[in-house]
Amino acid sequence: LYLQTLQTDPAHFDALHLLGVIAFQSGDFKLSTDLIKQALTYNSTHPTAYLNLGNAHRSLKQQDAAISSYDRAIELSPDTASAHYNKGLVLMEAQRHALALSSFQMAAKLQPKTCEYIHQCGLAYQGIAQYKEAIQCFDRALNLNPHFAEALNDKGFALQQLHNVSLARYCYEQAVFLSPRFAAAWQNLGILQLAAKDWELAHLSLETAYALQPDLPYLLGVLLHTQMHIAQWKQLEERLTVLSEKLSLGQKVLPPFVSVTLNSDLKTQIQAAQIWVNDKLSVYNSTYPLPPYKEHSKIRVGYFSADFQEHATAYLMAELFELHDRNKFEIYAYSFSSTQSDSMRERLRKAFDHFHDVGHLTDRQIVSLARSHEIDIAIDLKGYTTDSRADIFALRLAPIQVNYLGYPGTMGAPFMDYLVADTVIIPQDHIPLYTEKIAYLPGCYQSNDRQRKIAQLTMSRLEAGLPDNGFVFCCFNNTYKITPQVLDSWARMLQQVKGSVLWLLADNEPGVNNLIEQAMLRGISPEQLVFAPRIKLDMHLARHRLADLFLDTLPCNAHTTASDALWAGLPVLTCMGEAFASRVAASLLKAVGLPELICESMHDLESLAIDLANNPSVMASLKNKLQMQLSTSALFDTPQYTRHLESAYQHMYAQNQAGQAPEHFGVEWQKKSADNHYSQARIHHDKGEIELALQAYSQALTLQADHFNTLHMAGILMAQQSEF
């Protein structure tokens, strides 16, 4: 009918406009824009046509054109709520949340009983991190429609950001009760259950979400991580294949931390990290660093973490914080965690010059606080691990930002300047697969606390459920690090070593049950698996002495658990992969003087483990060697490690103060280069070439600010020149 109308009247506005609407409804958005534009040439004051044109532009992702069309519709008919609302939707898609909020508020003012308009106000408030205001909007929408599952789901997210986890969980539970096929709410509920260690409920919720909507962002990666936590390996290989295929297409399927635990491929890990950054952090991402502050009398270092308490990171770093040179550094802590206290937290409060609880602050408030303190170097001890706050680094806390210790991999983010590592963790040919500049420390990248107490052991093997005489293989890694391939290897070891047992951490009940079931499928009796409950650290360290050999996992190695074993005198056998997380134990073993326990493949690890277990004298010799080297090894020389890390900080700071961009460097390289510049300076000094000598001394100090000989000779020369 409309086409017939146009045959007789090609300038018929209504026919052109309505054909454009039909084209839009059939999904031909390009034709829709062409027809409506043509219609508007014959009637340029029709607000509904501009509204429909905006919708077509929006569907074509032509955001500026869509906003322009909506603005024209609003100009012609200011009281058209849908024009304000649709403009807000485009602004939300463009991450322009504050402007979107204004549009949604106008729509809600015009139609105060339209709950979707109020709901979108809440989403816009979330976009600018005003979660209390967001919750008020969601509550208003729910008052209008108590069955509004989407508003309940979004209220749950806002409550999570305010750390009201119990009420957030209730909101998600209500959302899925009202809308059982609401996949996103099932996913959010599962993630909260996972954080609460309600393993089986989390698995069920995430499986439900995956069955309903398998392409939800990051769902597959989180589901696989949950399966690994409880050793539920059904469909594991098929899902890993799907995940790899989707990631290769650039899809949002794999959270970065899950990536470092599931595989050892550096290309996969950097791709997962960069997809995450572009998706989650690009709106905040500041690719340009802050300008350096005016030089402080002491370098101000801020450590940012949720783990300043009884936690693996604190167990490694407590003594480092205490040993920092207060003549050269002023040390700040910014804690994201709850303020509940324990003995480690009290120790750390005393270790820092300034300790700030910032968990209740928004991202921008934390950034403002750090900037008010003029922090020179901000250290991220979380990366993408649980309770991390990468957003604050994306907003730029300090002129220098460092990824250190807590996250074993690249953050894939242009706002992180350096990553602290060593040459085992990141060989130089791996550098291109890290976005940070690498700060190489001598020996091992990992700090250690020599004050970790080991209890006087009162537990016998029998009391621990272990055989009195059999060989005890041990692994106290979390269950998610145990893969089917690792268990295959362990099963063959148990079959080859008569009377042996495998001593594992009782990480969670379903994990224990599933590992027993999987071991039985591999011909291992339940009696050959012994599970150790979680106990206090000093007793946990002591019970290592009941074991004979610690078996490491791949692709994700033991990290703090490997240090614990070595500190307790238990040799660790590892296999070294490609990525950071699969090379940590190798770095520790080299630093403690046991490189012979580093294998290149799981087959080699398996063979060596069987050989050691069947040769008691060789095993005893290894234990004696470890015990003799503990007190003198680089791994547990915390004062020297602290000096090396401080040298790295000083180099970063000198580079920044000189206006130079971050670059790869090594503390040992610095010292050698500083020595070379010092030698050149002495030659110029002896020849009376004062200006050249001072220049060379200056270059030496830029590389190593505490280079004693340079400081001494430069001082003498300056005094001679009456410049002192």
XYZ file of C-alpha atoms in Angstrom:
724
model
C 0.000 0.000 0.000
C 2.773 2.458 0.976
C 4.748 1.564 -2.160
C 1.650 2.153 -4.272
C 1.209 5.510 -2.551
C 4.816 6.456 -3.418
C 4.288 5.521 -7.063
C 1.643 8.202 -7.302
C 3.240 10.594 -4.764
C 7.039 10.081 -4.332
C 7.111 12.898 -1.747
C 4.497 11.340 0.527
C 5.935 11.860 4.023
C 3.858 9.265 5.885
C 4.523 6.535 3.331
C 8.293 7.100 3.406
C 8.354 7.368 7.199
C 6.271 4.249 7.792
C 8.256 2.226 5.234
C 11.325 3.263 7.211
C 9.681 1.985 10.403
C 8.851 -1.333 8.687
C 12.456 -1.629 7.473
C 13.640 -1.054 11.056
C 11.284 -3.732 12.382
C 12.593 -6.191 9.782
C 16.203 -5.470 10.782
C 17.290 -3.470 7.722
C 18.587 -0.467 9.668
C 20.489 1.094 6.761
C 17.354 1.151 4.588
C 15.410 2.492 7.557
C 17.732 5.504 7.957
C 17.658 6.211 4.217
C 13.851 6.172 4.046
C 13.306 8.267 7.177
C 15.914 10.814 6.091
C 14.142 11.064 2.743
C 10.817 11.548 4.528
C 12.285 14.330 6.661
C 13.265 16.270 3.567
C 9.519 16.751 3.045
C 8.651 17.399 6.712
C 11.557 18.485 8.892
C 9.471 19.193 11.994
C 8.104 15.735 12.773
C 9.459 14.674 16.222
C 8.437 11.002 15.935
C 10.362 10.645 12.669
C 13.507 11.989 14.343
C 12.933 9.598 17.242
C 12.669 6.662 14.830
C 15.717 7.884 12.913
C 17.666 7.961 16.176
C 16.637 4.370 16.868
C 17.891 3.270 13.453
C 21.215 5.094 13.913
C 21.566 3.511 17.358
C 21.045 0.040 15.872
C 23.833 0.815 13.376
C 26.033 1.891 16.349
C 26.190 5.408 14.889
C 26.104 7.019 18.310
C 26.729 10.662 17.389
C 24.082 10.563 14.649
C 21.625 8.881 17.021
C 22.154 11.528 19.716
C 21.746 14.295 17.144
C 18.432 12.782 15.984
C 17.141 12.418 19.546
C 18.171 16.001 20.332
C 16.160 17.208 17.330
C 13.142 15.159 18.473
C 13.450 16.694 21.954
C 13.796 20.176 20.490
C 10.550 19.688 18.565
C 8.705 17.917 21.408
C 10.426 18.438 24.806
C 7.852 16.335 26.646
C 8.495 13.140 24.681
C 9.851 10.904 27.437
C 10.929 8.122 25.072
C 13.273 10.507 23.228
C 15.050 11.400 26.486
C 15.127 7.727 27.472
C 16.543 6.473 24.155
C 19.127 9.240 24.140
C 20.156 8.039 27.592
C 20.564 4.490 26.292
C 22.963 5.688 23.574
C 24.935 7.720 26.101
C 25.202 4.649 28.341
C 26.542 2.634 25.415
C 29.111 5.392 24.888
C 30.093 5.150 28.585
C 28.916 8.738 29.139
C 27.070 7.874 32.314
C 26.637 11.335 33.835
C 24.972 12.689 30.680
C 22.867 9.550 30.418
C 21.674 10.093 33.984
C 20.340 13.541 33.065
C 18.393 12.073 30.148
C 16.917 9.264 32.236
C 15.992 11.671 35.023
C 14.110 13.842 32.522
C 12.278 10.791 31.148
C 11.369 9.699 34.695
C 10.191 13.224 35.534
C 7.882 13.182 32.526
C 6.589 9.669 33.284
C 7.231 9.077 37.004
C 5.445 5.721 37.064
C 7.485 4.102 34.302
C 9.726 1.829 36.335
C 12.190 1.162 33.482
C 13.086 4.857 33.335
C 13.829 4.865 37.076
C 15.732 1.587 36.724
C 17.973 3.143 34.075
C 18.651 6.085 36.415
C 20.022 3.489 38.838
C 22.238 1.946 36.163
C 23.578 5.400 35.270
C 24.361 6.069 38.940
C 26.241 2.748 39.013
C 28.231 3.912 36.006
C 29.558 6.855 38.033
C 30.063 4.667 41.138
C 27.261 6.326 43.155
C 25.913 3.057 44.482
C 23.738 4.384 47.300
C 21.857 6.589 44.837
C 21.621 3.629 42.450
C 20.006 1.490 45.154
C 17.458 4.234 45.868
C 16.452 4.184 42.180
C 16.197 0.398 42.088
C 14.023 0.493 45.212
C 11.722 3.084 43.592
C 11.405 0.870 40.517
C 10.656 -2.157 42.712
C 7.987 -0.226 44.594
C 6.274 0.311 41.249
C 6.854 -3.300 40.165
C 7.815 -5.762 42.953
C 8.352 -8.490 40.313
C 11.016 -6.482 38.437
C 13.789 -9.116 38.431
C 16.269 -6.956 36.484
C 16.073 -4.227 39.152
C 16.679 -6.828 41.877
C 19.719 -8.153 40.014
C 21.172 -4.676 39.558
C 20.456 -3.764 43.164
C 22.422 -6.871 44.148
C 25.410 -5.655 42.155
C 25.277 -2.195 43.774
C 25.082 -3.779 47.226
C 28.146 -5.882 46.416
C 30.095 -2.738 45.635
C 29.109 -1.443 49.077
C 30.273 -4.769 50.614
C 26.756 -5.721 51.729
C 27.206 -9.264 50.487
C 24.390 -10.937 52.404
C 21.729 -8.535 51.104
C 23.214 -8.710 47.590
C 22.899 -12.480 47.664
C 19.283 -12.176 48.798
C 18.555 -9.878 45.831
C 20.033 -12.382 43.377
C 18.070 -15.223 44.983
C 14.860 -13.200 44.677
C 15.660 -12.330 41.058
C 16.029 -15.975 40.014
C 12.941 -16.910 42.050
C 10.891 -14.348 40.131
C 12.554 -15.124 36.819
C 13.998 -18.671 36.789
C 15.411 -18.222 33.268
C 17.312 -15.022 34.148
C 20.822 -16.232 33.308
C 22.724 -13.094 34.391
C 21.197 -13.262 37.873
C 22.153 -16.961 38.150
C 25.701 -16.001 37.162
C 25.889 -13.218 39.755
C 24.471 -15.513 42.415
C 26.997 -18.200 41.522
C 29.919 -15.779 41.755
C 28.797 -14.674 45.238
C 28.358 -18.289 46.319
C 31.827 -19.026 44.990
C 33.296 -16.149 47.034
C 31.485 -17.517 50.095
C 32.936 -20.989 49.344
C 29.503 -22.511 48.912
C 31.075 -24.684 46.265
C 28.248 -26.978 45.216
C 25.639 -24.202 45.183
C 27.992 -22.024 43.137
C 28.544 -24.836 40.662
C 24.803 -25.444 40.341
C 24.037 -21.728 39.822
C 26.741 -21.301 37.195
C 25.731 -24.477 35.369
C 22.150 -23.146 35.302
C 23.330 -19.833 33.861
C 25.432 -21.637 31.246
C 22.528 -23.855 30.195
C 20.321 -20.777 29.777
C 22.777 -18.397 28.103
C 26.257 -19.828 27.425
C 27.549 -16.642 25.792
C 27.215 -14.448 28.915
C 30.465 -12.473 29.350
C 33.137 -14.436 31.258
C 30.638 -17.095 32.383
C 32.468 -20.021 30.793
C 35.787 -19.088 32.418
C 34.204 -18.670 35.860
C 32.342 -21.968 35.476
C 35.545 -23.806 34.565
C 37.350 -22.238 37.533
C 34.536 -23.428 39.806
C 34.774 -26.927 38.354
C 38.520 -26.936 39.071
C 37.915 -25.804 42.676
C 35.848 -28.929 43.342
C 37.649 -31.301 40.937
C 34.450 -31.709 38.936
C 35.968 -32.583 35.576
C 32.905 -33.573 33.549
C 32.941 -31.859 30.139
C 36.184 -30.163 31.149
C 38.149 -30.861 27.976
C 35.239 -29.995 25.679
C 34.644 -26.724 27.514
C 38.336 -25.834 27.454
C 38.265 -26.309 23.680
C 35.210 -24.056 23.363
C 36.858 -21.463 25.600
C 40.023 -21.467 23.484
C 38.023 -21.059 20.277
C 35.976 -18.175 21.669
C 39.037 -16.425 23.073
C 40.804 -16.671 19.702
C 37.854 -14.714 18.281
C 38.358 -11.991 20.890
C 35.235 -12.890 22.857
C 34.780 -12.071 26.556
C 35.012 -15.568 28.030
C 38.089 -15.733 30.263
C 38.800 -13.560 33.334
C 42.571 -12.916 33.570
C 43.135 -14.713 36.886
C 41.342 -17.809 35.610
C 43.601 -17.656 32.566
C 46.789 -17.932 34.637
C 45.413 -20.955 36.494
C 44.101 -22.853 33.456
C 46.986 -22.639 31.008
C 50.656 -21.797 30.629
C 50.390 -20.085 27.257
C 51.601 -16.482 27.402
C 49.733 -15.404 24.282
C 46.458 -16.631 25.761
C 47.138 -14.855 29.033
C 47.961 -11.473 27.519
C 44.958 -11.732 25.198
C 42.616 -12.499 28.107
C 44.058 -9.610 30.132
C 43.757 -7.097 27.303
C 40.167 -8.109 26.509
C 39.361 -7.561 30.194
C 41.066 -4.149 30.284
C 39.291 -2.966 27.145
C 35.965 -4.190 28.496
C 36.149 -3.279 32.179
C 38.686 -0.492 32.486
C 38.868 1.420 29.212
C 36.422 4.056 30.454
C 38.859 4.890 33.268
C 42.111 4.027 31.577
C 44.649 6.831 31.806
C 47.439 5.916 29.405
C 49.428 8.981 30.424
C 51.140 8.942 33.817
C 50.898 11.713 36.332
C 53.795 14.145 36.158
C 56.396 13.494 38.866
C 55.954 15.329 42.130
C 58.565 17.771 43.306
C 61.368 15.633 44.739
C 60.598 14.454 48.256
C 63.262 13.975 50.917
C 62.186 10.323 50.993
C 60.615 8.301 48.173
C 56.954 7.716 49.032
C 55.906 4.133 48.312
C 52.276 3.079 48.650
C 51.286 -0.591 48.870
C 47.657 -1.313 47.874
C 46.022 -4.597 48.875
C 43.080 -6.375 50.483
C 45.489 -8.827 52.119
C 47.038 -6.938 55.037
C 45.942 -9.700 57.425
C 46.354 -13.474 57.820
C 46.910 -14.158 54.126
C 49.586 -15.721 51.915
C 50.763 -12.326 50.615
C 51.225 -10.981 54.144
C 53.082 -14.156 55.173
C 55.624 -13.426 52.430
C 55.935 -9.652 52.824
C 55.622 -8.743 56.509
C 59.351 -8.590 57.202
C 60.036 -6.657 53.987
C 57.699 -3.897 55.169
C 59.527 -3.818 58.505
C 62.987 -3.704 56.897
C 62.398 -0.838 54.450
C 65.069 1.837 54.922
C 63.230 4.694 56.623
C 66.084 7.083 55.840
C 65.263 6.738 52.139
C 61.623 5.639 51.987
C 58.311 6.609 53.534
C 55.994 3.600 53.403
C 52.195 3.774 53.123
C 49.585 0.993 53.238
C 46.120 1.290 51.676
C 43.932 -1.604 52.792
C 40.765 -2.578 50.877
C 39.701 -5.312 53.287
C 37.312 -5.190 56.210
C 38.757 -3.631 59.336
C 38.505 -6.766 61.491
C 41.810 -7.381 63.201
C 44.095 -10.367 63.640
C 47.685 -10.747 64.820
C 49.145 -10.260 61.324
C 47.134 -7.098 60.750
C 48.374 -5.652 64.043
C 51.954 -6.501 63.082
C 51.531 -4.808 59.709
C 49.969 -1.685 61.211
C 53.222 -1.228 63.127
C 55.354 -2.031 60.069
C 54.075 0.873 57.942
C 54.674 4.561 58.510
C 51.053 5.219 57.527
C 48.207 2.678 57.423
C 44.920 3.662 55.769
C 41.723 1.584 55.749
C 40.104 2.533 52.438
C 37.705 -0.338 51.786
C 34.704 1.933 52.375
C 35.908 4.563 49.877
C 34.990 4.764 46.195
C 37.685 4.332 43.562
C 37.925 8.071 42.961
C 38.129 8.781 46.686
C 41.053 6.366 47.049
C 42.796 7.993 44.084
C 42.224 11.438 45.570
C 43.630 10.304 48.925
C 46.767 8.769 47.378
C 47.351 11.868 45.280
C 46.942 14.085 48.344
C 49.738 12.049 49.946
C 51.844 12.556 46.791
C 52.678 8.859 46.516
C 55.631 8.504 44.129
C 55.342 4.745 43.514
C 52.047 2.842 43.830
C 52.410 -0.919 44.237
C 49.478 -3.145 43.252
C 49.661 -6.336 45.331
C 46.396 -7.709 43.903
C 46.339 -7.476 40.108
C 43.173 -9.349 39.103
C 42.934 -11.636 42.139
C 40.007 -11.702 44.601
C 39.042 -8.266 45.995
C 41.352 -6.452 43.595
C 40.643 -2.845 42.630
C 42.379 -2.375 39.314
C 40.111 0.592 38.573
C 42.089 2.808 40.952
C 45.270 2.141 38.979
C 43.408 2.812 35.727
C 42.529 6.211 37.207
C 46.233 6.770 38.070
C 47.194 6.817 41.723
C 50.812 7.831 41.262
C 53.424 8.813 38.668
C 54.827 5.251 38.838
C 52.604 2.142 39.096
C 53.935 -1.370 39.671
C 52.415 -4.859 39.371
C 54.138 -6.854 42.109
C 53.890 -10.266 43.787
C 50.124 -10.762 44.187
C 49.273 -11.437 40.536
C 51.472 -13.916 38.616
C 51.219 -12.493 35.110
C 50.849 -9.443 32.938
C 47.902 -7.157 33.651
C 47.771 -6.275 29.938
C 47.165 -2.670 30.947
C 48.866 0.502 29.668
C 48.490 2.109 33.094
C 50.847 -0.393 34.801
C 54.420 0.767 34.265
C 56.487 -2.054 35.735
C 56.262 -5.714 36.750
C 58.756 -7.058 39.299
C 60.257 -10.389 38.221
C 63.493 -12.321 37.824
C 65.171 -13.972 34.848
C 63.696 -17.405 35.634
C 60.150 -16.057 35.858
C 60.489 -13.961 32.685
C 63.374 -14.894 30.363
C 64.245 -11.947 28.152
C 62.770 -13.593 25.051
C 59.370 -13.613 26.837
C 59.379 -9.838 27.390
C 57.249 -9.012 24.285
C 54.332 -10.936 25.822
C 54.175 -8.621 28.856
C 52.783 -5.094 28.590
C 54.677 -3.828 31.640
C 58.369 -2.964 31.627
C 60.190 -5.664 33.571
C 62.110 -4.767 36.726
C 64.479 -7.700 37.190
C 65.651 -8.524 40.706
C 68.748 -10.662 41.324
C 67.946 -14.205 42.439
C 64.215 -14.601 43.047
C 61.399 -12.076 42.619
C 59.557 -13.369 45.713
C 60.068 -11.854 49.160
C 59.984 -14.029 52.259
C 59.475 -13.530 55.970
C 62.116 -15.270 58.097
C 59.935 -14.736 61.159
C 57.384 -17.339 60.048
C 57.314 -19.526 63.138
C 57.398 -23.301 62.888
C 55.730 -25.026 65.824
C 57.539 -27.629 67.859
C 55.967 -30.662 66.253
C 53.888 -32.803 68.581
C 51.872 -34.570 65.851
C 52.990 -38.020 64.717
C 52.479 -39.486 61.264
C 49.777 -41.775 62.581
C 47.948 -38.833 64.154
C 48.030 -37.104 60.771
C 46.584 -40.213 59.105
C 49.894 -41.078 57.422
C 51.678 -44.450 57.359
C 54.557 -44.829 59.774
C 56.971 -46.164 57.171
C 55.613 -45.524 53.678
C 56.845 -42.736 51.397
C 54.719 -39.585 51.689
C 54.229 -37.543 48.546
C 52.705 -34.206 49.458
C 50.980 -31.262 47.769
C 49.278 -28.538 49.782
C 48.204 -26.493 46.761
C 44.561 -25.475 46.445
C 42.427 -28.037 44.607
C 41.898 -25.808 41.553
C 45.580 -26.262 40.649
C 45.195 -30.045 40.353
C 44.380 -30.986 36.759
C 43.355 -34.425 35.422
C 46.817 -34.715 33.831
C 48.544 -33.987 37.161
C 46.431 -36.611 38.929
C 47.236 -39.084 36.132
C 50.924 -38.585 36.887
C 50.481 -38.835 40.648
C 48.512 -42.046 40.258
C 51.369 -43.633 38.300
C 53.809 -42.569 41.041
C 51.674 -44.187 43.744
C 51.509 -47.389 41.710
C 55.280 -47.441 41.207
C 56.292 -46.679 44.818
C 55.200 -49.487 47.117
C 53.420 -48.361 50.301
C 53.351 -44.697 49.264
C 50.562 -42.209 49.929
C 49.613 -38.803 48.574
C 48.979 -36.116 51.220
C 46.731 -33.309 49.974
C 45.060 -30.244 51.411
C 41.404 -30.721 52.362
C 40.502 -27.569 50.459
C 36.743 -28.226 50.363
C 34.459 -31.199 50.954
C 33.177 -31.710 47.385
C 36.751 -31.375 46.139
C 37.922 -34.107 48.518
C 35.102 -36.439 47.465
C 35.670 -35.836 43.758
C 39.451 -36.327 44.011
C 38.913 -39.644 45.777
C 36.493 -40.695 43.045
C 38.904 -39.611 40.300
C 41.821 -41.409 41.978
C 39.799 -44.621 42.148
C 39.126 -44.356 38.404
C 42.927 -44.331 38.014
C 43.408 -47.484 40.076
C 44.285 -45.764 43.361
C 42.581 -46.880 46.572
C 41.047 -44.236 48.863
C 43.553 -45.248 51.576
C 46.395 -43.900 49.432
C 44.966 -40.381 49.593
C 45.265 -38.544 52.901
C 43.695 -35.116 53.378
C 45.093 -32.491 55.725
C 42.643 -30.019 57.286
C 43.492 -26.320 57.416
C 45.247 -25.409 60.681
C 47.229 -22.471 62.085
C 50.292 -21.503 60.065
C 52.932 -22.523 62.613
C 51.411 -26.003 62.940
C 50.914 -26.242 59.177
C 54.596 -25.474 58.618
C 55.574 -28.024 61.246
C 53.555 -30.858 59.710
C 55.525 -30.516 56.458
C 58.256 -32.433 58.289
C 56.049 -35.528 58.233
C 56.244 -35.621 54.421
C 59.093 -36.765 52.172
C 58.633 -34.810 48.928
C 56.402 -31.948 47.795
C 54.986 -32.485 44.288
C 54.218 -29.305 42.374
C 51.361 -28.703 39.926
C 51.235 -27.422 36.348
C 50.183 -25.120 34.702
C 49.847 -23.194 37.969
C 52.745 -23.839 40.335
C 52.904 -23.662 44.092
C 53.797 -20.091 45.103
C 53.573 -19.348 48.834
C 52.956 -23.067 49.383
C 56.340 -23.834 47.786
C 58.083 -21.257 49.991
C 56.354 -22.751 53.029
C 57.575 -26.230 52.136
C 61.161 -25.107 51.576
C 61.177 -22.995 54.753
C 60.005 -26.088 56.666
C 62.810 -28.179 55.097
C 60.698 -30.155 52.610
C 62.155 -30.477 49.069
C 59.880 -29.367 46.234
C 59.830 -31.100 42.843
C 58.495 -28.888 40.049
C 57.903 -28.778 36.317
C 58.576 -25.455 34.611
C 56.120 -24.161 32.000
C 56.108 -21.028 29.852
C 54.120 -18.447 31.808
C 54.881 -16.609 35.057
C 52.618 -18.760 37.251
C 54.208 -21.959 35.944
C 57.793 -20.850 36.649
C 57.522 -19.647 40.250
C 58.656 -22.841 41.964
C 61.631 -23.062 39.589
C 62.654 -19.551 40.612
C 62.380 -20.494 44.301
C 64.404 -23.683 43.839
C 67.216 -21.892 42.027
C 67.338 -19.250 44.747
C 67.492 -21.888 47.487
C 70.198 -23.865 45.658
C 68.224 -26.919 44.442
C 68.059 -26.520 40.641
C 68.259 -30.299 40.254
C 64.598 -30.469 41.315
C 63.411 -28.461 38.294
C 62.005 -30.607 35.469
C 61.227 -29.668 31.872
C 58.190 -31.956 31.509
C 55.661 -33.788 33.645
C 57.144 -37.064 32.351
C 60.561 -36.054 33.712
C 58.984 -34.978 37.019
C 57.206 -38.309 37.309
C 60.376 -40.314 36.635
C 62.460 -38.266 39.069
C 59.808 -38.498 41.796
C 59.731 -42.302 41.494
C 63.543 -42.489 41.528
C 63.793 -40.311 44.630
C 61.066 -42.217 46.451
C 62.869 -45.505 45.768
C 66.272 -44.163 46.868
C 66.088 -43.163 50.561
C 69.752 -42.160 50.745
C 69.427 -39.714 47.839
C 66.251 -38.296 49.395
C 67.976 -37.861 52.748
C 70.883 -36.121 51.057
C 68.507 -33.662 49.372
C 66.848 -32.845 52.682
C 70.214 -32.312 54.354
C 71.352 -30.059 51.509
C 68.204 -27.958 51.791
C 68.546 -27.681 55.555
C 72.182 -26.576 55.292
C 71.405 -23.933 52.652
C 68.298 -22.429 54.207
C 70.018 -19.812 56.336
C 72.448 -18.730 53.616
C 70.278 -18.930 50.491
C 69.149 -15.848 48.575
C 65.535 -16.993 48.938
C 65.475 -16.311 52.663
C 67.953 -13.415 52.842
C 65.261 -10.840 53.461
C 67.595 -7.890 54.244
C 69.446 -8.352 50.947
C 66.187 -8.851 49.077
C 64.857 -5.611 50.559
C 67.948 -3.717 49.391
C 67.509 -5.105 45.875
C 63.843 -4.125 45.747
C 64.672 -0.668 47.065
C 67.332 -0.287 44.371
C 64.636 -1.076 41.826
C 62.355 1.561 43.351
C 65.184 4.090 43.322
C 65.857 3.425 39.650
C 62.169 3.801 38.769
C 62.060 7.036 40.737
C 65.229 8.462 39.160
C 63.917 7.654 35.675
C 60.631 9.355 36.461
C 62.223 12.430 38.014
C 64.434 12.785 34.940
C 61.350 12.788 32.724
C 62.298 9.467 31.127
C 59.759 6.798 30.174
C 59.782 3.422 31.969
C 62.177 0.866 30.499
C 63.203 -2.716 31.171
C 66.035 -2.873 33.687
C 67.761 -5.182 36.124
C 69.146 -4.285 39.530
C 72.339 -6.173 38.682
C 72.541 -4.427 35.295
C 72.212 -1.110 37.116
C 75.109 -1.899 39.419
C 77.353 -2.978 36.545
C 76.461 0.121 34.547
C 76.921 2.323 37.612
C 80.338 0.740 38.177
C 81.269 1.451 34.549
C 80.211 5.098 34.793
C 82.094 5.387 38.089
C 85.252 4.011 36.434
C 84.926 6.514 33.593
C 84.365 9.299 36.098
C 87.575 8.389 37.955
C 89.548 8.532 34.702
C 88.166 12.000 33.946
C 88.683 13.005 37.580
C 92.342 11.961 37.536
C 92.871 13.858 34.269
C 91.331 16.985 35.738
C 88.355 16.827 33.331
C 86.013 18.088 36.010
C 82.856 18.620 33.932
C 83.116 15.177 32.304
C 83.811 13.575 35.683
C 80.737 15.167 37.266
C 78.623 14.100 34.291
C 79.787 10.475 34.644
C 79.243 10.531 38.427
C 75.723 11.847 37.804
C 75.008 9.031 35.330
C 76.206 6.469 37.883
C 73.903 7.890 40.555
C 70.941 7.909 38.155
C 71.448 4.156 37.751
C 72.150 3.475 41.432
C 71.269 6.263 43.826
C 73.177 4.691 46.750
C 76.385 3.868 44.825
C 78.763 4.518 47.723
C 82.006 5.109 45.810
C 80.320 7.582 43.491
C 78.741 9.498 46.362
C 82.116 9.641 48.114
C 84.226 10.759 45.140
C 81.601 13.130 43.743
C 81.420 14.771 47.166
C 85.184 15.219 47.245
C 85.235 16.686 43.748
C 82.387 19.092 44.464
C 84.053 20.201 47.670
C 87.264 20.847 45.745
C 85.285 22.966 43.315
C 83.670 24.883 46.210
C 80.272 23.572 45.140
C 79.654 21.485 48.226
